[in-house]
């Protein structure tokens, strides 16, 4: 049995190989890749490297009620702290204590489906989650994320690969960083 770190190293290795193969297919040969790669200038204040634990919510169709509970929606006096406390709690009540400031969130397909409430994006921002990676996003959530400076990236392989890898791994309680009712 492999541990979580070994599983993640395996996934990262597979992703690196996929990117390398795609670059070869798109650009031709290895030498063509080396000739055409140009570094992108990083703006002042943007870190060159980010280290965090990915919180993987192994579910598709996580709706806006799962992200931000409906009973907290129509309260003008709700604080940012309260929003952070309830973030994703309808999806999984174990999420709030697992996810920490700066941790990216990864989820399945059609993330943010449901109503057009903007609180789904704002509650993730309130939790200080800087990035959501999903197989796909619903259009309204994508727009709300942009409007609230929450970065969302669609990468279907970052859903498929962890599902394949972690379905074979039995995680101990202290090692579990996958959240959701299908993983309890």
PDB file of C-alpha atoms in Angstrom:
ATOM      1  CA  UNK A   1       0.000   0.000   0.000  1.00  0.00           C
ATOM      2  CA  UNK A   2       1.281   3.477  -0.846  1.00  0.00           C
ATOM      3  CA  UNK A   3       0.885   6.552   1.299  1.00  0.00           C
ATOM      4  CA  UNK A   4      -0.598   9.900   0.289  1.00  0.00           C
ATOM      5  CA  UNK A   5       2.767  11.488  -0.548  1.00  0.00           C
ATOM      6  CA  UNK A   6       3.690   8.589  -2.824  1.00  0.00           C
ATOM      7  CA  UNK A   7       0.289   8.764  -4.524  1.00  0.00           C
ATOM      8  CA  UNK A   8       0.664  12.503  -5.146  1.00  0.00           C
ATOM      9  CA  UNK A   9       4.208  12.031  -6.483  1.00  0.00           C
ATOM     10  CA  UNK A  10       2.819   9.415  -8.871  1.00  0.00           C
ATOM     11  CA  UNK A  11       0.083  11.799 -10.036  1.00  0.00           C
ATOM     12  CA  UNK A  12       2.524  14.679 -10.513  1.00  0.00           C
ATOM     13  CA  UNK A  13       4.851  12.412 -12.481  1.00  0.00           C
ATOM     14  CA  UNK A  14       1.969  11.343 -14.713  1.00  0.00           C
ATOM     15  CA  UNK A  15       0.933  14.975 -15.245  1.00  0.00           C
ATOM     16  CA  UNK A  16       4.499  15.984 -16.108  1.00  0.00           C
ATOM     17  CA  UNK A  17       4.684  13.152 -18.646  1.00  0.00           C
ATOM     18  CA  UNK A  18       1.355  14.167 -20.186  1.00  0.00           C
ATOM     19  CA  UNK A  19       2.473  17.784 -20.549  1.00  0.00           C
ATOM     20  CA  UNK A  20       5.783  16.702 -22.072  1.00  0.00           C
ATOM     21  CA  UNK A  21       4.000  14.436 -24.572  1.00  0.00           C
ATOM     22  CA  UNK A  22       1.540  17.175 -25.504  1.00  0.00           C
ATOM     23  CA  UNK A  23       4.389  19.633 -26.034  1.00  0.00           C
ATOM     24  CA  UNK A  24       6.119  17.129 -28.317  1.00  0.00           C
ATOM     25  CA  UNK A  25       2.902  16.509 -30.269  1.00  0.00           C
ATOM     26  CA  UNK A  26       2.102  20.194 -30.569  1.00  0.00           C
ATOM     27  CA  UNK A  27       5.572  21.541 -31.238  1.00  0.00           C
ATOM     28  CA  UNK A  28       7.191  18.585 -32.969  1.00  0.00           C
ATOM     29  CA  UNK A  29      10.486  17.390 -31.515  1.00  0.00           C
ATOM     30  CA  UNK A  30      12.283  17.949 -28.225  1.00  0.00           C
ATOM     31  CA  UNK A  31      14.626  20.462 -29.864  1.00  0.00           C
ATOM     32  CA  UNK A  32      11.632  22.448 -31.138  1.00  0.00           C
ATOM     33  CA  UNK A  33      10.300  22.595 -27.593  1.00  0.00           C
ATOM     34  CA  UNK A  34      13.585  23.957 -26.286  1.00  0.00           C
ATOM     35  CA  UNK A  35      13.737  26.587 -29.042  1.00  0.00           C
ATOM     36  CA  UNK A  36      10.183  27.872 -28.590  1.00  0.00           C
ATOM     37  CA  UNK A  37       9.875  27.935 -24.804  1.00  0.00           C
ATOM     38  CA  UNK A  38       9.925  31.463 -23.465  1.00  0.00           C
ATOM     39  CA  UNK A  39       9.584  32.318 -19.830  1.00  0.00           C
ATOM     40  CA  UNK A  40       6.684  34.488 -18.802  1.00  0.00           C
ATOM     41  CA  UNK A  41       7.616  37.514 -16.758  1.00  0.00           C
ATOM     42  CA  UNK A  42       6.269  37.291 -13.225  1.00  0.00           C
ATOM     43  CA  UNK A  43       4.806  40.522 -11.930  1.00  0.00           C
ATOM     44  CA  UNK A  44       6.265  42.069  -8.796  1.00  0.00           C
ATOM     45  CA  UNK A  45       4.663  40.622  -5.671  1.00  0.00           C
ATOM     46  CA  UNK A  46       3.496  37.395  -7.349  1.00  0.00           C
ATOM     47  CA  UNK A  47       5.246  34.378  -5.828  1.00  0.00           C
ATOM     48  CA  UNK A  48       7.216  32.195  -8.238  1.00  0.00           C
ATOM     49  CA  UNK A  49       6.271  29.094  -6.284  1.00  0.00           C
ATOM     50  CA  UNK A  50       3.256  28.236  -4.168  1.00  0.00           C
ATOM     51  CA  UNK A  51       3.227  25.398  -1.671  1.00  0.00           C
ATOM     52  CA  UNK A  52      -0.039  24.153  -0.202  1.00  0.00           C
ATOM     53  CA  UNK A  53      -2.096  21.042   0.332  1.00  0.00           C
ATOM     54  CA  UNK A  54      -4.810  20.456  -2.230  1.00  0.00           C
ATOM     55  CA  UNK A  55      -8.210  19.790  -0.711  1.00  0.00           C
ATOM     56  CA  UNK A  56      -9.860  17.351  -3.123  1.00  0.00           C
ATOM     57  CA  UNK A  57     -13.653  17.222  -2.963  1.00  0.00           C
ATOM     58  CA  UNK A  58     -14.407  14.028  -4.826  1.00  0.00           C
ATOM     59  CA  UNK A  59     -17.827  14.858  -6.218  1.00  0.00           C
ATOM     60  CA  UNK A  60     -19.462  16.183  -9.342  1.00  0.00           C
ATOM     61  CA  UNK A  61     -22.312  18.709  -9.338  1.00  0.00           C
ATOM     62  CA  UNK A  62     -21.360  20.466  -6.101  1.00  0.00           C
ATOM     63  CA  UNK A  63     -24.017  23.139  -6.099  1.00  0.00           C
ATOM     64  CA  UNK A  64     -24.146  26.607  -4.600  1.00  0.00           C
ATOM     65  CA  UNK A  65     -26.030  25.308  -1.538  1.00  0.00           C
ATOM     66  CA  UNK A  66     -23.204  22.856  -0.920  1.00  0.00           C
ATOM     67  CA  UNK A  67     -20.674  25.667  -1.166  1.00  0.00           C
ATOM     68  CA  UNK A  68     -22.599  28.266   0.863  1.00  0.00           C
ATOM     69  CA  UNK A  69     -25.566  27.099   2.964  1.00  0.00           C
ATOM     70  CA  UNK A  70     -28.919  28.596   2.035  1.00  0.00           C
ATOM     71  CA  UNK A  71     -29.713  29.394   5.669  1.00  0.00           C
ATOM     72  CA  UNK A  72     -26.795  31.849   5.664  1.00  0.00           C
ATOM     73  CA  UNK A  73     -27.654  33.498   2.366  1.00  0.00           C
ATOM     74  CA  UNK A  74     -30.105  36.286   3.037  1.00  0.00           C
ATOM     75  CA  UNK A  75     -28.393  37.782   6.076  1.00  0.00           C
ATOM     76  CA  UNK A  76     -27.022  41.246   5.459  1.00  0.00           C
ATOM     77  CA  UNK A  77     -25.074  41.085   8.692  1.00  0.00           C
ATOM     78  CA  UNK A  78     -23.148  37.857   7.998  1.00  0.00           C
ATOM     79  CA  UNK A  79     -19.454  38.395   8.671  1.00  0.00           C
ATOM     80  CA  UNK A  80     -16.554  37.228   6.555  1.00  0.00           C
ATOM     81  CA  UNK A  81     -15.489  35.046   9.478  1.00  0.00           C
ATOM     82  CA  UNK A  82     -18.903  33.329   9.560  1.00  0.00           C
ATOM     83  CA  UNK A  83     -18.803  32.824   5.792  1.00  0.00           C
ATOM     84  CA  UNK A  84     -15.397  31.147   6.136  1.00  0.00           C
ATOM     85  CA  UNK A  85     -16.749  28.907   8.914  1.00  0.00           C
ATOM     86  CA  UNK A  86     -19.645  27.636   6.797  1.00  0.00           C
ATOM     87  CA  UNK A  87     -17.719  27.302   3.523  1.00  0.00           C
ATOM     88  CA  UNK A  88     -18.556  23.927   1.920  1.00  0.00           C
ATOM     89  CA  UNK A  89     -20.191  22.721   5.165  1.00  0.00           C
ATOM     90  CA  UNK A  90     -23.361  21.572   3.395  1.00  0.00           C
ATOM     91  CA  UNK A  91     -21.199  19.479   1.082  1.00  0.00           C
ATOM     92  CA  UNK A  92     -19.195  17.961   3.926  1.00  0.00           C
ATOM     93  CA  UNK A  93     -19.149  19.135   7.541  1.00  0.00           C
ATOM     94  CA  UNK A  94     -15.514  17.948   7.769  1.00  0.00           C
ATOM     95  CA  UNK A  95     -14.430  20.489   5.135  1.00  0.00           C
ATOM     96  CA  UNK A  96     -14.114  23.654   7.277  1.00  0.00           C
ATOM     97  CA  UNK A  97     -11.515  22.249   9.680  1.00  0.00           C
ATOM     98  CA  UNK A  98      -9.565  20.469   6.886  1.00  0.00           C
ATOM     99  CA  UNK A  99      -9.199  23.383   4.468  1.00  0.00           C
ATOM    100  CA  UNK A 100      -6.731  26.031   5.566  1.00  0.00           C
ATOM    101  CA  UNK A 101      -5.932  29.489   4.286  1.00  0.00           C
ATOM    102  CA  UNK A 102      -4.028  29.231   1.018  1.00  0.00           C
ATOM    103  CA  UNK A 103      -5.046  25.651   0.224  1.00  0.00           C
ATOM    104  CA  UNK A 104      -6.372  25.250  -3.317  1.00  0.00           C
ATOM    105  CA  UNK A 105      -9.670  23.440  -3.727  1.00  0.00           C
ATOM    106  CA  UNK A 106     -10.052  20.717  -6.332  1.00  0.00           C
ATOM    107  CA  UNK A 107     -13.446  19.297  -7.239  1.00  0.00           C
ATOM    108  CA  UNK A 108     -15.230  17.321  -9.924  1.00  0.00           C
ATOM    109  CA  UNK A 109     -17.309  18.422 -12.862  1.00  0.00           C
ATOM    110  CA  UNK A 110     -20.031  21.106 -12.977  1.00  0.00           C
ATOM    111  CA  UNK A 111     -18.728  22.812  -9.848  1.00  0.00           C
ATOM    112  CA  UNK A 112     -20.986  25.644  -8.694  1.00  0.00           C
ATOM    113  CA  UNK A 113     -24.184  24.509 -10.361  1.00  0.00           C
ATOM    114  CA  UNK A 114     -27.517  25.597  -8.948  1.00  0.00           C
ATOM    115  CA  UNK A 115     -28.732  29.076  -8.259  1.00  0.00           C
ATOM    116  CA  UNK A 116     -27.094  32.311  -9.287  1.00  0.00           C
ATOM    117  CA  UNK A 117     -26.181  33.369  -5.760  1.00  0.00           C
ATOM    118  CA  UNK A 118     -22.849  35.108  -5.676  1.00  0.00           C
ATOM    119  CA  UNK A 119     -22.207  33.928  -2.100  1.00  0.00           C
ATOM    120  CA  UNK A 120     -20.808  30.642  -3.426  1.00  0.00           C
ATOM    121  CA  UNK A 121     -17.760  32.468  -4.768  1.00  0.00           C
ATOM    122  CA  UNK A 122     -17.534  34.948  -1.892  1.00  0.00           C
ATOM    123  CA  UNK A 123     -17.621  32.253   0.785  1.00  0.00           C
ATOM    124  CA  UNK A 124     -14.688  30.429  -0.859  1.00  0.00           C
ATOM    125  CA  UNK A 125     -12.803  33.727  -0.939  1.00  0.00           C
ATOM    126  CA  UNK A 126     -13.741  34.326   2.709  1.00  0.00           C
ATOM    127  CA  UNK A 127     -12.121  30.965   3.551  1.00  0.00           C
ATOM    128  CA  UNK A 128      -8.965  32.379   1.881  1.00  0.00           C
ATOM    129  CA  UNK A 129      -8.937  29.640  -0.749  1.00  0.00           C
ATOM    130  CA  UNK A 130      -7.108  31.324  -3.653  1.00  0.00           C
ATOM    131  CA  UNK A 131      -7.804  28.794  -6.393  1.00  0.00           C
ATOM    132  CA  UNK A 132     -10.484  26.310  -7.399  1.00  0.00           C
ATOM    133  CA  UNK A 133      -9.485  23.595  -9.870  1.00  0.00           C
ATOM    134  CA  UNK A 134     -12.376  21.583 -11.287  1.00  0.00           C
ATOM    135  CA  UNK A 135     -13.191  19.351 -14.208  1.00  0.00           C
ATOM    136  CA  UNK A 136     -15.666  22.036 -15.271  1.00  0.00           C
ATOM    137  CA  UNK A 137     -17.543  24.985 -13.817  1.00  0.00           C
ATOM    138  CA  UNK A 138     -21.096  26.124 -14.323  1.00  0.00           C
ATOM    139  CA  UNK A 139     -21.250  29.410 -16.204  1.00  0.00           C
ATOM    140  CA  UNK A 140     -22.834  31.498 -13.450  1.00  0.00           C
ATOM    141  CA  UNK A 141     -20.274  30.357 -10.878  1.00  0.00           C
ATOM    142  CA  UNK A 142     -17.450  31.132 -13.337  1.00  0.00           C
ATOM    143  CA  UNK A 143     -18.750  34.651 -13.809  1.00  0.00           C
ATOM    144  CA  UNK A 144     -19.247  35.162 -10.052  1.00  0.00           C
ATOM    145  CA  UNK A 145     -15.700  33.912  -9.422  1.00  0.00           C
ATOM    146  CA  UNK A 146     -14.249  36.397 -11.896  1.00  0.00           C
ATOM    147  CA  UNK A 147     -16.324  39.198 -10.354  1.00  0.00           C
ATOM    148  CA  UNK A 148     -14.930  38.302  -6.912  1.00  0.00           C
ATOM    149  CA  UNK A 149     -11.282  37.742  -7.952  1.00  0.00           C
ATOM    150  CA  UNK A 150     -11.462  34.003  -7.235  1.00  0.00           C
ATOM    151  CA  UNK A 151      -9.332  32.091  -9.715  1.00  0.00           C
ATOM    152  CA  UNK A 152     -10.899  29.029 -11.296  1.00  0.00           C
ATOM    153  CA  UNK A 153      -9.090  26.619 -13.607  1.00  0.00           C
ATOM    154  CA  UNK A 154     -10.695  23.770 -15.547  1.00  0.00           C
ATOM    155  CA  UNK A 155      -8.394  20.732 -15.743  1.00  0.00           C
ATOM    156  CA  UNK A 156     -10.268  17.477 -16.186  1.00  0.00           C
ATOM    157  CA  UNK A 157      -7.166  15.323 -15.650  1.00  0.00           C
ATOM    158  CA  UNK A 158      -6.707  16.784 -12.173  1.00  0.00           C
ATOM    159  CA  UNK A 159     -10.040  15.183 -11.345  1.00  0.00           C
ATOM    160  CA  UNK A 160      -9.567  11.913 -13.191  1.00  0.00           C
ATOM    161  CA  UNK A 161      -6.057  11.108 -11.951  1.00  0.00           C
ATOM    162  CA  UNK A 162      -6.696  11.553  -8.198  1.00  0.00           C
ATOM    163  CA  UNK A 163      -9.890   9.522  -8.499  1.00  0.00           C
ATOM    164  CA  UNK A 164      -7.999   6.702 -10.184  1.00  0.00           C
ATOM    165  CA  UNK A 165      -5.079   6.853  -7.764  1.00  0.00           C
ATOM    166  CA  UNK A 166      -6.935   7.324  -4.500  1.00  0.00           C
ATOM    167  CA  UNK A 167      -9.630   4.767  -5.233  1.00  0.00           C
ATOM    168  CA  UNK A 168      -6.874   2.165  -4.828  1.00  0.00           C
ATOM    169  CA  UNK A 169      -5.446   3.676  -1.651  1.00  0.00           C
ATOM    170  CA  UNK A 170      -6.889   3.155   1.820  1.00  0.00           C
ATOM    171  CA  UNK A 171      -6.189   6.365   3.708  1.00  0.00           C
ATOM    172  CA  UNK A 172      -5.911   6.456   7.450  1.00  0.00           C
ATOM    173  CA  UNK A 173      -7.890   9.078   9.348  1.00  0.00           C
ATOM    174  CA  UNK A 174      -4.789  11.239   9.932  1.00  0.00           C
ATOM    175  CA  UNK A 175      -3.757  11.013   6.253  1.00  0.00           C
ATOM    176  CA  UNK A 176      -7.116  11.838   4.728  1.00  0.00           C
ATOM    177  CA  UNK A 177      -7.097  15.018   2.682  1.00  0.00           C
ATOM    178  CA  UNK A 178      -9.912  13.922   0.405  1.00  0.00           C
ATOM    179  CA  UNK A 179     -13.226  15.137   1.637  1.00  0.00           C
ATOM    180  CA  UNK A 180     -16.756  14.173   0.727  1.00  0.00           C
ATOM    181  CA  UNK A 181     -19.384  11.643   1.577  1.00  0.00           C
ATOM    182  CA  UNK A 182     -18.028   9.134  -0.948  1.00  0.00           C
ATOM    183  CA  UNK A 183     -14.677   9.047   0.872  1.00  0.00           C
ATOM    184  CA  UNK A 184     -15.823   8.777   4.514  1.00  0.00           C
TER     185      UNK A 184
END
